[in-house]
XYZ file of C-alpha atoms in Angstrom:
550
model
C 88.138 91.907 100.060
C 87.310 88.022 101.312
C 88.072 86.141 104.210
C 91.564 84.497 104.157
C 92.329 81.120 102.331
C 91.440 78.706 105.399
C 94.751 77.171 104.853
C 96.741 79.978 104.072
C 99.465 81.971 105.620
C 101.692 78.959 106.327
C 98.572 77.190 108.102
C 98.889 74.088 105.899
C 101.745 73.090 107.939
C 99.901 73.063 110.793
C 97.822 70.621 109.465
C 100.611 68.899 107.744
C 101.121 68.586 111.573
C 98.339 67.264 112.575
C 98.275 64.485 109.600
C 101.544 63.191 110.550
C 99.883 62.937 113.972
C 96.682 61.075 112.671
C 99.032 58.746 111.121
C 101.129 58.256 114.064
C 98.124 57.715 116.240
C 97.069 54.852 113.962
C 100.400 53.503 114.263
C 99.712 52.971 117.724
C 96.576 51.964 117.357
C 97.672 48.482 115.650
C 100.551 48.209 117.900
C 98.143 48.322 120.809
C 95.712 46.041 118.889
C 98.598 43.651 117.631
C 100.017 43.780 121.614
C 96.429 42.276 122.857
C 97.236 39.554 120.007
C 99.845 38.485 121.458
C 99.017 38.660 124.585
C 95.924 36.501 124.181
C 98.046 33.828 122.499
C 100.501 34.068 125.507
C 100.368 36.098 128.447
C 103.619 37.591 129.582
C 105.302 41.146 130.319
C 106.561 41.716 126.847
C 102.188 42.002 125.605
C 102.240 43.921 128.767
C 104.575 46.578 128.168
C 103.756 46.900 124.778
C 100.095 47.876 125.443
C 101.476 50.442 128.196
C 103.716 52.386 125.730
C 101.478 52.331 122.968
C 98.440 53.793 125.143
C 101.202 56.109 126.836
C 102.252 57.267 123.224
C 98.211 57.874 121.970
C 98.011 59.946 125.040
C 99.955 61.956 124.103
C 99.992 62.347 120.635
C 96.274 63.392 121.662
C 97.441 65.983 123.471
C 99.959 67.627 121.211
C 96.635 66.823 118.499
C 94.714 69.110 120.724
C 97.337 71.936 121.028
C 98.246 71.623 117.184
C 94.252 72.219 116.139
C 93.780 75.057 118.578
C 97.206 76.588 116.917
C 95.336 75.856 113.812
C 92.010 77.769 114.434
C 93.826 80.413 116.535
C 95.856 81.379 113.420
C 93.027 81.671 111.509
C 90.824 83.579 113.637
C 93.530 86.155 114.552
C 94.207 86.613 110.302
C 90.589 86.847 109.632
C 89.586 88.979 112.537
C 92.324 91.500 111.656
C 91.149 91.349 107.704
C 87.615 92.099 109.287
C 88.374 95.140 111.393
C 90.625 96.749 108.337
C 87.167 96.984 106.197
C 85.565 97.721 109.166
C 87.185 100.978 109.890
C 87.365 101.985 106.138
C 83.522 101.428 105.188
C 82.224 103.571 102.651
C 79.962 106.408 103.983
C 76.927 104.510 102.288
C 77.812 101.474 104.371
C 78.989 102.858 107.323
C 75.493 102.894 109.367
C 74.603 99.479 108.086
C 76.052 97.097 110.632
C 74.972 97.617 114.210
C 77.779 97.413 116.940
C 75.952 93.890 118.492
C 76.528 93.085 114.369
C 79.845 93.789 114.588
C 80.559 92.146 117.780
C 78.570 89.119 116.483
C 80.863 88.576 113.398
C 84.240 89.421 114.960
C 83.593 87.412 118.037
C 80.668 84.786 117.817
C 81.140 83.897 113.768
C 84.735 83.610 113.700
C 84.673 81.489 116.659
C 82.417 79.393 114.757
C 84.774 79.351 112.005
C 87.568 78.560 114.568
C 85.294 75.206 116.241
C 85.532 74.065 112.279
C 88.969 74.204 112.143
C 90.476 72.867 115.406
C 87.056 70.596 116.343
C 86.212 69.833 112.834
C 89.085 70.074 110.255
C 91.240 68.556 112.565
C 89.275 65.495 113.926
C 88.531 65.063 109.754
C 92.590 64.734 109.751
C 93.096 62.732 112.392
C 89.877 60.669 112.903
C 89.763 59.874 109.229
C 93.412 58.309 109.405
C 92.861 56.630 112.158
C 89.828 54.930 111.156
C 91.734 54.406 107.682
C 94.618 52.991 109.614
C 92.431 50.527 111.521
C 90.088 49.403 108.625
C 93.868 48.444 106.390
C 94.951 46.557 109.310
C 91.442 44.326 109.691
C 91.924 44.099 105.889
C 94.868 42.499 106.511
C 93.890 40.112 108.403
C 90.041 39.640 106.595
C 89.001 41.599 104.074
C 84.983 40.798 104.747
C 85.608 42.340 108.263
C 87.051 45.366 106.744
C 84.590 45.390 103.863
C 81.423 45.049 106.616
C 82.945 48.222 109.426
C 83.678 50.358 106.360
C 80.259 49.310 104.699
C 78.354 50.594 108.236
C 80.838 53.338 108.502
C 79.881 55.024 104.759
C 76.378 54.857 105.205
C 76.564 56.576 108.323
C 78.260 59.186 106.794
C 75.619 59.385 104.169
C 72.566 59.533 106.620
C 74.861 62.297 108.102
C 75.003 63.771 104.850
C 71.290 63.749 104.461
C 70.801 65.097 107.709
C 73.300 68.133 107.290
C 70.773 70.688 105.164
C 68.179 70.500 108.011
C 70.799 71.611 110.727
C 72.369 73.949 108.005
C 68.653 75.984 108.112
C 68.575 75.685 111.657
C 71.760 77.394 112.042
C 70.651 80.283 109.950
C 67.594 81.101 111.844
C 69.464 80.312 115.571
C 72.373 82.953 113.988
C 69.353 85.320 112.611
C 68.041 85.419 116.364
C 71.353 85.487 117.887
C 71.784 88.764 115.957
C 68.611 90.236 116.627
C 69.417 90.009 120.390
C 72.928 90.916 120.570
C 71.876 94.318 118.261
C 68.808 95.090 121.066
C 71.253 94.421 123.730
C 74.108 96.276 122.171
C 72.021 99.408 121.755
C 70.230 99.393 124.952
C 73.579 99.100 126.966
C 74.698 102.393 125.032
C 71.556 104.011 126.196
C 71.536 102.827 129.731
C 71.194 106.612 130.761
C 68.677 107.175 129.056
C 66.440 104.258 129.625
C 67.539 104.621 133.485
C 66.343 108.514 133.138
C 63.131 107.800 131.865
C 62.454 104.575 134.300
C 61.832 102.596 130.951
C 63.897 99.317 132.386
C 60.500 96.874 132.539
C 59.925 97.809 128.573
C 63.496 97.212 127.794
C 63.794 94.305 129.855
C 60.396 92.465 128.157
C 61.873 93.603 124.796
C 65.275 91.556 125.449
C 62.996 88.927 127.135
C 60.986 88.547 123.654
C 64.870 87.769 121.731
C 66.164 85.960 124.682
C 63.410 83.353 123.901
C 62.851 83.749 119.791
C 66.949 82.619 120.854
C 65.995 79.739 122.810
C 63.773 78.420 120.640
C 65.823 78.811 117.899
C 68.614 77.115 119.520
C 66.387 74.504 120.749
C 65.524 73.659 117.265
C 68.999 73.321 116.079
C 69.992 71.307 118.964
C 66.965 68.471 117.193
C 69.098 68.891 114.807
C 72.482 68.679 115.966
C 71.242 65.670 118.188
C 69.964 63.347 115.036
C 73.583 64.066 113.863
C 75.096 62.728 117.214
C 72.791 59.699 117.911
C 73.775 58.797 113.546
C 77.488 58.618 114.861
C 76.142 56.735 118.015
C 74.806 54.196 116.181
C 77.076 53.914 113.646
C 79.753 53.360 115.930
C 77.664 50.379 117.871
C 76.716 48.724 114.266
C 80.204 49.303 113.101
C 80.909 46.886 116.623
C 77.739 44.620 115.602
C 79.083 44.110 112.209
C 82.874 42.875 113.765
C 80.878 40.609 116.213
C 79.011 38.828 113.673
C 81.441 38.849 110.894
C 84.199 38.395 112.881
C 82.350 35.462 114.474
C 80.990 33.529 111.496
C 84.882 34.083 110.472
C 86.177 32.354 113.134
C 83.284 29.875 112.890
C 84.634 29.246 109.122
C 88.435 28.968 110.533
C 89.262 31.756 108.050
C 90.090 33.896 111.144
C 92.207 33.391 114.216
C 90.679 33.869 117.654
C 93.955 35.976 118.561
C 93.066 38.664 115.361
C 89.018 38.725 116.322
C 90.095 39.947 119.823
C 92.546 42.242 117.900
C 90.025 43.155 115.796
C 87.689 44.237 118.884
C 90.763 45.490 120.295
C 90.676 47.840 117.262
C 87.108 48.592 117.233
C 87.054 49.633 120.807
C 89.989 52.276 119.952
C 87.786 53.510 116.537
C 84.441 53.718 118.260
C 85.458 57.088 119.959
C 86.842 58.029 116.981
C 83.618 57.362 114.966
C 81.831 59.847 117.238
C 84.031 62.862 116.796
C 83.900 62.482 112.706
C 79.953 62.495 113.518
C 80.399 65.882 115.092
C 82.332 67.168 112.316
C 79.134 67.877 110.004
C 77.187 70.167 112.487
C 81.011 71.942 112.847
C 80.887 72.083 109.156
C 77.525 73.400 108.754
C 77.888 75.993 111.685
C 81.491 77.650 109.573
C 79.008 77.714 106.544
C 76.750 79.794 107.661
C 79.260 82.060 109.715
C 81.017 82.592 106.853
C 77.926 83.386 104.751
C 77.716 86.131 106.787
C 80.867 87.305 107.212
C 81.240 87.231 103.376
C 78.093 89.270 103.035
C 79.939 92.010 105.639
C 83.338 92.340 103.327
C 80.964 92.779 100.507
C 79.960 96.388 101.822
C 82.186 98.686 100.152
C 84.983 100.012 101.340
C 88.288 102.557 100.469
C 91.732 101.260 101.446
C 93.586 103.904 103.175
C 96.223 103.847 101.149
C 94.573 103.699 97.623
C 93.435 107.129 95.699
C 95.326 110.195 94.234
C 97.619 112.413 96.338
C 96.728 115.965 97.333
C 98.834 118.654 95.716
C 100.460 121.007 97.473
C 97.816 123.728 98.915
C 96.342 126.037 101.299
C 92.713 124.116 101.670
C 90.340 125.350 99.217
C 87.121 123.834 99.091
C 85.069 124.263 96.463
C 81.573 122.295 95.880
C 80.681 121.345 92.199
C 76.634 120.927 92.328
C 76.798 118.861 94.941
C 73.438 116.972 96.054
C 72.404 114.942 98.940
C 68.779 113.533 98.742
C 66.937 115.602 100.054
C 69.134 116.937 103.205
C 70.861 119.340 100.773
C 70.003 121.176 97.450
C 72.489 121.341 94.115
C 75.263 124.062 95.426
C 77.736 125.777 93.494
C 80.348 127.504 96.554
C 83.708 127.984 96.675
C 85.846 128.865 100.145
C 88.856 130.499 99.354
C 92.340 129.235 101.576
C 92.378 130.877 105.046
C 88.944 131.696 104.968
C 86.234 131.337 107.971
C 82.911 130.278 106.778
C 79.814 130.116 109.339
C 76.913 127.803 108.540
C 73.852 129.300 110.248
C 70.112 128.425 110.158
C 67.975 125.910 112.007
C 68.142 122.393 112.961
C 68.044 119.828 110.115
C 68.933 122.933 107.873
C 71.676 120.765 106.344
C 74.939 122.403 108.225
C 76.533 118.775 109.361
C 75.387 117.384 105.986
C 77.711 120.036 104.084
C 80.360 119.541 106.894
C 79.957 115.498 106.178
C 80.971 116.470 102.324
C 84.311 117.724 102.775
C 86.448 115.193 105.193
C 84.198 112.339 103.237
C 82.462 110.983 106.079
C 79.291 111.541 103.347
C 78.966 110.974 99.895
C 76.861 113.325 97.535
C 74.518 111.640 95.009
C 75.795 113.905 92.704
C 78.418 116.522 92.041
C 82.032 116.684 93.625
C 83.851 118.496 96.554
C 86.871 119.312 95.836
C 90.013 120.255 98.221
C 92.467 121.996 96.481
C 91.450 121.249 92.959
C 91.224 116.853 93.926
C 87.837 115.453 94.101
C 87.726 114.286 97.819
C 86.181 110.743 96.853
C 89.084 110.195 95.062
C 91.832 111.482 97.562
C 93.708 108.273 99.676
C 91.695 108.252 102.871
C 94.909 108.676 104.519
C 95.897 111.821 103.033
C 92.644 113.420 103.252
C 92.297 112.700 107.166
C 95.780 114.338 107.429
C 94.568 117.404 105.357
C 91.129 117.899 107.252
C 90.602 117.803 111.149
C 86.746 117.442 112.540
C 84.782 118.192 115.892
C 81.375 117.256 115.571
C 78.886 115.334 117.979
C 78.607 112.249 116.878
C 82.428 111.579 117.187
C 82.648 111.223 120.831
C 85.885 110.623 122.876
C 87.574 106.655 123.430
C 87.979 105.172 126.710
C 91.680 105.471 127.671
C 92.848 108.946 129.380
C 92.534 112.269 128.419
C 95.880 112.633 126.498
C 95.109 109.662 124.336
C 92.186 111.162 123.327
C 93.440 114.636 122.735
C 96.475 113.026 120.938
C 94.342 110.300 119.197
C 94.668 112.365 115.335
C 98.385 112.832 116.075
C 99.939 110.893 118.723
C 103.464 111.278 117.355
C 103.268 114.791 118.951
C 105.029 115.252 122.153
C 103.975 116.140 125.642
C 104.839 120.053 125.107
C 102.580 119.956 122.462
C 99.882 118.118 124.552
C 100.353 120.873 127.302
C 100.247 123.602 124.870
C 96.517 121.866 123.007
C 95.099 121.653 126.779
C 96.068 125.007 127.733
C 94.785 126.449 124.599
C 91.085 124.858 124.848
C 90.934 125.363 128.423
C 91.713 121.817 129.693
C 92.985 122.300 132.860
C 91.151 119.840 134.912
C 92.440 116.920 132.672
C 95.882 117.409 135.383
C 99.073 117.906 134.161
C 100.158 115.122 132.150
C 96.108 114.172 131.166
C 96.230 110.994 132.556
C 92.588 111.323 134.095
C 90.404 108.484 133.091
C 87.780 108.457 130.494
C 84.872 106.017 129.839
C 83.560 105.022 126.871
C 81.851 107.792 124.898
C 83.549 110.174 127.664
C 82.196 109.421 130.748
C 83.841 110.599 133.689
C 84.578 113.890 132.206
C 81.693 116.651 132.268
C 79.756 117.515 129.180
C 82.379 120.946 128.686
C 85.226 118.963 129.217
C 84.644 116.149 126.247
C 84.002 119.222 124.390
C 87.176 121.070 125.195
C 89.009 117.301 125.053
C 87.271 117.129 121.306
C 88.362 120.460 120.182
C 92.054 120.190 121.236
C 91.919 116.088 119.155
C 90.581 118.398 115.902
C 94.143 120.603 116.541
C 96.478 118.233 117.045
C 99.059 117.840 114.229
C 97.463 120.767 112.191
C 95.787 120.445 108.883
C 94.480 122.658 105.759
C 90.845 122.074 106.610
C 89.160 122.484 110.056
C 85.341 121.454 110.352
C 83.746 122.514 113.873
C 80.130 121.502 113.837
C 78.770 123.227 116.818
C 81.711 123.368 118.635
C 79.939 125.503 121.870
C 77.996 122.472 122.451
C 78.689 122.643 126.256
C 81.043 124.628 126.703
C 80.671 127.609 129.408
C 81.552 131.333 128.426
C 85.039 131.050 128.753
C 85.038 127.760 126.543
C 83.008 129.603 124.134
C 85.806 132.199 124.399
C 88.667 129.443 123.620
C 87.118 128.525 120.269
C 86.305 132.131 119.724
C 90.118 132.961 120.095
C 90.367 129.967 117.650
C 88.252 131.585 114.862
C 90.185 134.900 115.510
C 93.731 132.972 114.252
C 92.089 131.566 111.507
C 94.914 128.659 111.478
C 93.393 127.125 108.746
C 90.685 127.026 106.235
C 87.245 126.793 108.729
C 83.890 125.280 107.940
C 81.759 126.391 111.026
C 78.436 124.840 111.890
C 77.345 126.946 114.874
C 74.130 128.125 116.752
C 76.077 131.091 118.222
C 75.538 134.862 116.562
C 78.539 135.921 118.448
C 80.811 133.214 116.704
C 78.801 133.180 112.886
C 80.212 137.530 113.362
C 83.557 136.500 113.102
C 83.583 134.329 110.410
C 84.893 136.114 106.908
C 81.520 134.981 105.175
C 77.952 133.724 106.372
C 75.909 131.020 104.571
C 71.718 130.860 105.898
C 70.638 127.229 104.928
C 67.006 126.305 105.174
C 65.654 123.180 104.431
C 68.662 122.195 102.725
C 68.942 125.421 100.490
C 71.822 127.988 100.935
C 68.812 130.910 100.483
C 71.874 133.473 101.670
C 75.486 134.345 101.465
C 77.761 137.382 102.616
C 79.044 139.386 105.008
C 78.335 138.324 108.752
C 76.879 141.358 109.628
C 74.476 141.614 106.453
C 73.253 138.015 106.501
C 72.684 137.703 109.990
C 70.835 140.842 109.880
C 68.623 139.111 107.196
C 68.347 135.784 108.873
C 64.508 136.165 109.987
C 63.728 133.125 112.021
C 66.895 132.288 112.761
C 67.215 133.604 116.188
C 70.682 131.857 118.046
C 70.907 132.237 121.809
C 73.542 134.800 123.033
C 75.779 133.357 125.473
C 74.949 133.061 129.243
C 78.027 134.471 131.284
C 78.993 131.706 133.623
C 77.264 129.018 132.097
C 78.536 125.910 133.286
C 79.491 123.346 130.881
């Protein structure tokens, strides 16, 4: 995937728009210039009026200029950012943990907005600026080529001393956008911890930590600002030589009668109307420079790899048999040759870091193996459509907490073409009461506002919304009370599906149709509930506390 043609999508005509403008603008340039002419040769209202509407007609070409270049950036930004979420939300389980969320944020917000200054501050003023100045120079041309031939001679080598100038500010940018990163990732995190660093009183450590990015930023942005400002005080003084220049060689014209006093004033007339002009092409550069190395980056980001959700093989029809084919993960799981028959219950059982959420990962391909397959009814998951194989396999685990919004949107987030009987009937079956009748209680992000047993019961009934062949519950009693425990007990008594079960709970691993022990990333045993939990040794789950509150 790459970011969208800049001038794509029908954008051209926007700056088809915004040429005709540039020309228009110089247009009224030489009628204002051409006005003054004759006004100096004769004062009367005719000069007068013409001056009026030709500054009343650049004001407002200006301002339809300045509407037409943010319509121009603003249809960029909104194609690009959309192109930039889409691969964002399909990542490839190797590249899923590589950007941070202040990364993210940074590239859909801060580097597409520097993309969007190049367009409508710096694409734009190219357009315009350029044929103005181009306007004015054919006009003094006109009237004496060695005037025209002097402003444009001052005018290129600014340009070129800008051009010189541009790889300095083009380094700076990097390391102000490297900093800018670094803080936006430590403040990103630490605002998704806020509990924890309140809970542990750790707010002076945090707060020197952002203090130590907040001024590597400064600095950095300091140092690009050097930059930036050699580029500004070039176009300064370009624009007052380009002024010198008319003076003198408008003056030893005159001097040499080869020029008219009426066209030197127009001439000034002219300058006066470029010289602002001059200053916004000199800002073009650092806009130019700043989209370089914002799009650098977000190049690098659509380089991670990525599955369209459309794109792989279909599943056949099935029951949701999962069967792993010497499948390997580092060293978080062992080669395993298993098979789990349609309908069946499986408990995973054994310590923590045993490799239960790892195998769980494997089948709804939120991990990759390094080698082997897992296959879901006879299809190699990696190859299924993304699509398809969310629709076939449902998850609860941890670390897939619940979205701000209500309760019903979360609950309903896997299906929400379901209606609200169905809704009533998921709440009732996990227990959700307190989420009211129509679950329109609030939730925060990550699931505030609700208790620790109700984002669990709100996570279960998401997993059973809409059905599916495959259901993975990774520790699904994580704070739930006795009676929740109960509600996903009930659950595992259905069997509604084929069930992977991570679980801590003896109670729940006896109900499952077969047992797996893992061990440092080894199935080391396999059978009956009742015969490998007898056999399990040191794995010792708590029984459940009656009225434990969740």
């Amino acid at each position: 995937m790459s970011l969208p043609a800049l001038l794509g999508g029908g954008r051209w005509r926007l700056l088809a728009g915004l040429a005709v403008s540039g020309a228009a603008q110089a247009a009224a340039s030489l009628a204002m210039a051409l006005a003054v002419r004759e006004a100096f040769a004769g004062p009367g209202w005719r000069a007068a009026g013409a001056v009026a509407a030709a500054a009343l007609g650049l004001g407002l070409m200006r301002a339809w200029e300045r509407v037409g270049a943010e319509r121009l950036g603003q249809a960029y930004v909104v194609a690009a950012r959309e192109g930039l979420f889409r691969h964002l939300v399909h990542l490839a389980p190797a590249a899923r943990a590589r950007p941070s969320r202040g990364g993210v944020v940074l590239r859909l917000v801060h580097d597409l907005g520097a993309v969007r200054l190049w367009l409508t501050q710096g694409l734009a003023r190219l357009v315009v600026a350029g044929m103005v100045v181009a306007g004015a120079l054919a006009a003094m041309g006109l009237h004496s080529p060695r005037l025209a031939l002097a402003v444009g001679a001052v005018l290129v080598a600014g340009g070129a001393l800008q051009w010189r100038l541009g790889p300095g500010l083009r380094r700076a940018t990097r390391a102000a956008r490297r900093a800018r990163a670094r803080l936006a990732t430590e403040v990103g995190e630490r605002a998704a911890a806020l509990a924890v660093i309140q809970a542990f009183g750790q707010w002076r450590r945090e707060r020197a930590r952002v203090r130590r990015r907040s001024r590597d930023l400064a600095a950095a942005m300091v140092r690009r600002a050097r930059h930036a400002g050699a580029l500004r005080g070039t176009a300064e003084v370009t624009a007052g030589l380009a002024w010198a220049a008319l003076v003198l060689v408008g003056g030893a014209e005159m001097a040499a009668g080869r020029l008219a006093a009426g066209d030197l004033v127009a001439g000034l007339t002219l300058a006066a109307l470029l010289a602002p002009r001059v200053r916004e092409l000199g800002r073009v550069h650092e806009y130019w420079q700043g989209a370089r190395v914002a799009r650098e980056r977000l190049e690098a980001f659509l380089a991670l790899p990525a599955r369209a959700p459309g794109r792989g093989r279909a599943l056949p029809a099935g029951g949701g048999r999962v069967r792993f084919e010497g499948v390997r993960v580092g060293t978080a799981l062992a080669p395993l040759e298993a098979d789990v028959a349609p309908g069946r219950v499986v408990a995973l059982v054994g310590p923590n870091g045993a490799g239960k959420s790892t195998l769980i990962g494997l089948v709804n391909g939120m991990a990759a193996p390094d080698a082997g397959r897992v296959l879901l009814d006879g299809v190699d998951v990696a190859e299924v459509a993304p699509r398809a194989l969310r629709a076939a396999v449902s998850v609860l685990a941890p670390d897939l907490p619940l979205l701000r919004g209500t309760v019903r949107r979360n609950v309903l987030y896997r299906a929400p073409a379901v209606g609200e009987g169905a809704y009533r009937r998921l709440a009732a079956r996990v227990g959700l009461a307190a989420a009211g009748r129509d679950g329109a209680r609030r939730v925060g992000e990550g699931g505030r506002g609700l208790s620790a047993g109700e984002r669990q019961r709100a996570a279960l009934a998401r997993a059973l919304a809409g059905g599916c062949r495959v259901l993975l519950l990774d520790e699904p009693e994580g704070g739930l009370d006795a009676e929740g425990i109960e509600a996903v007990a009930a659950l595992l008594r259905e069997r509604p599906c084929t069930v992977l079960l991570a679980t801590h709970r003896r109670e729940l691993a006896a109900l499952a149709d077969e047992v797996w022990l893992l061990e440092a990333g080894r199935v080391v045993a396999r059978g009956r509930p009742a015969e490998v939990l007898a056999a399990a040794g040191r794995w010792t789950p708590r029984p459940v506390v009656a009225g434990a509150q969740g």
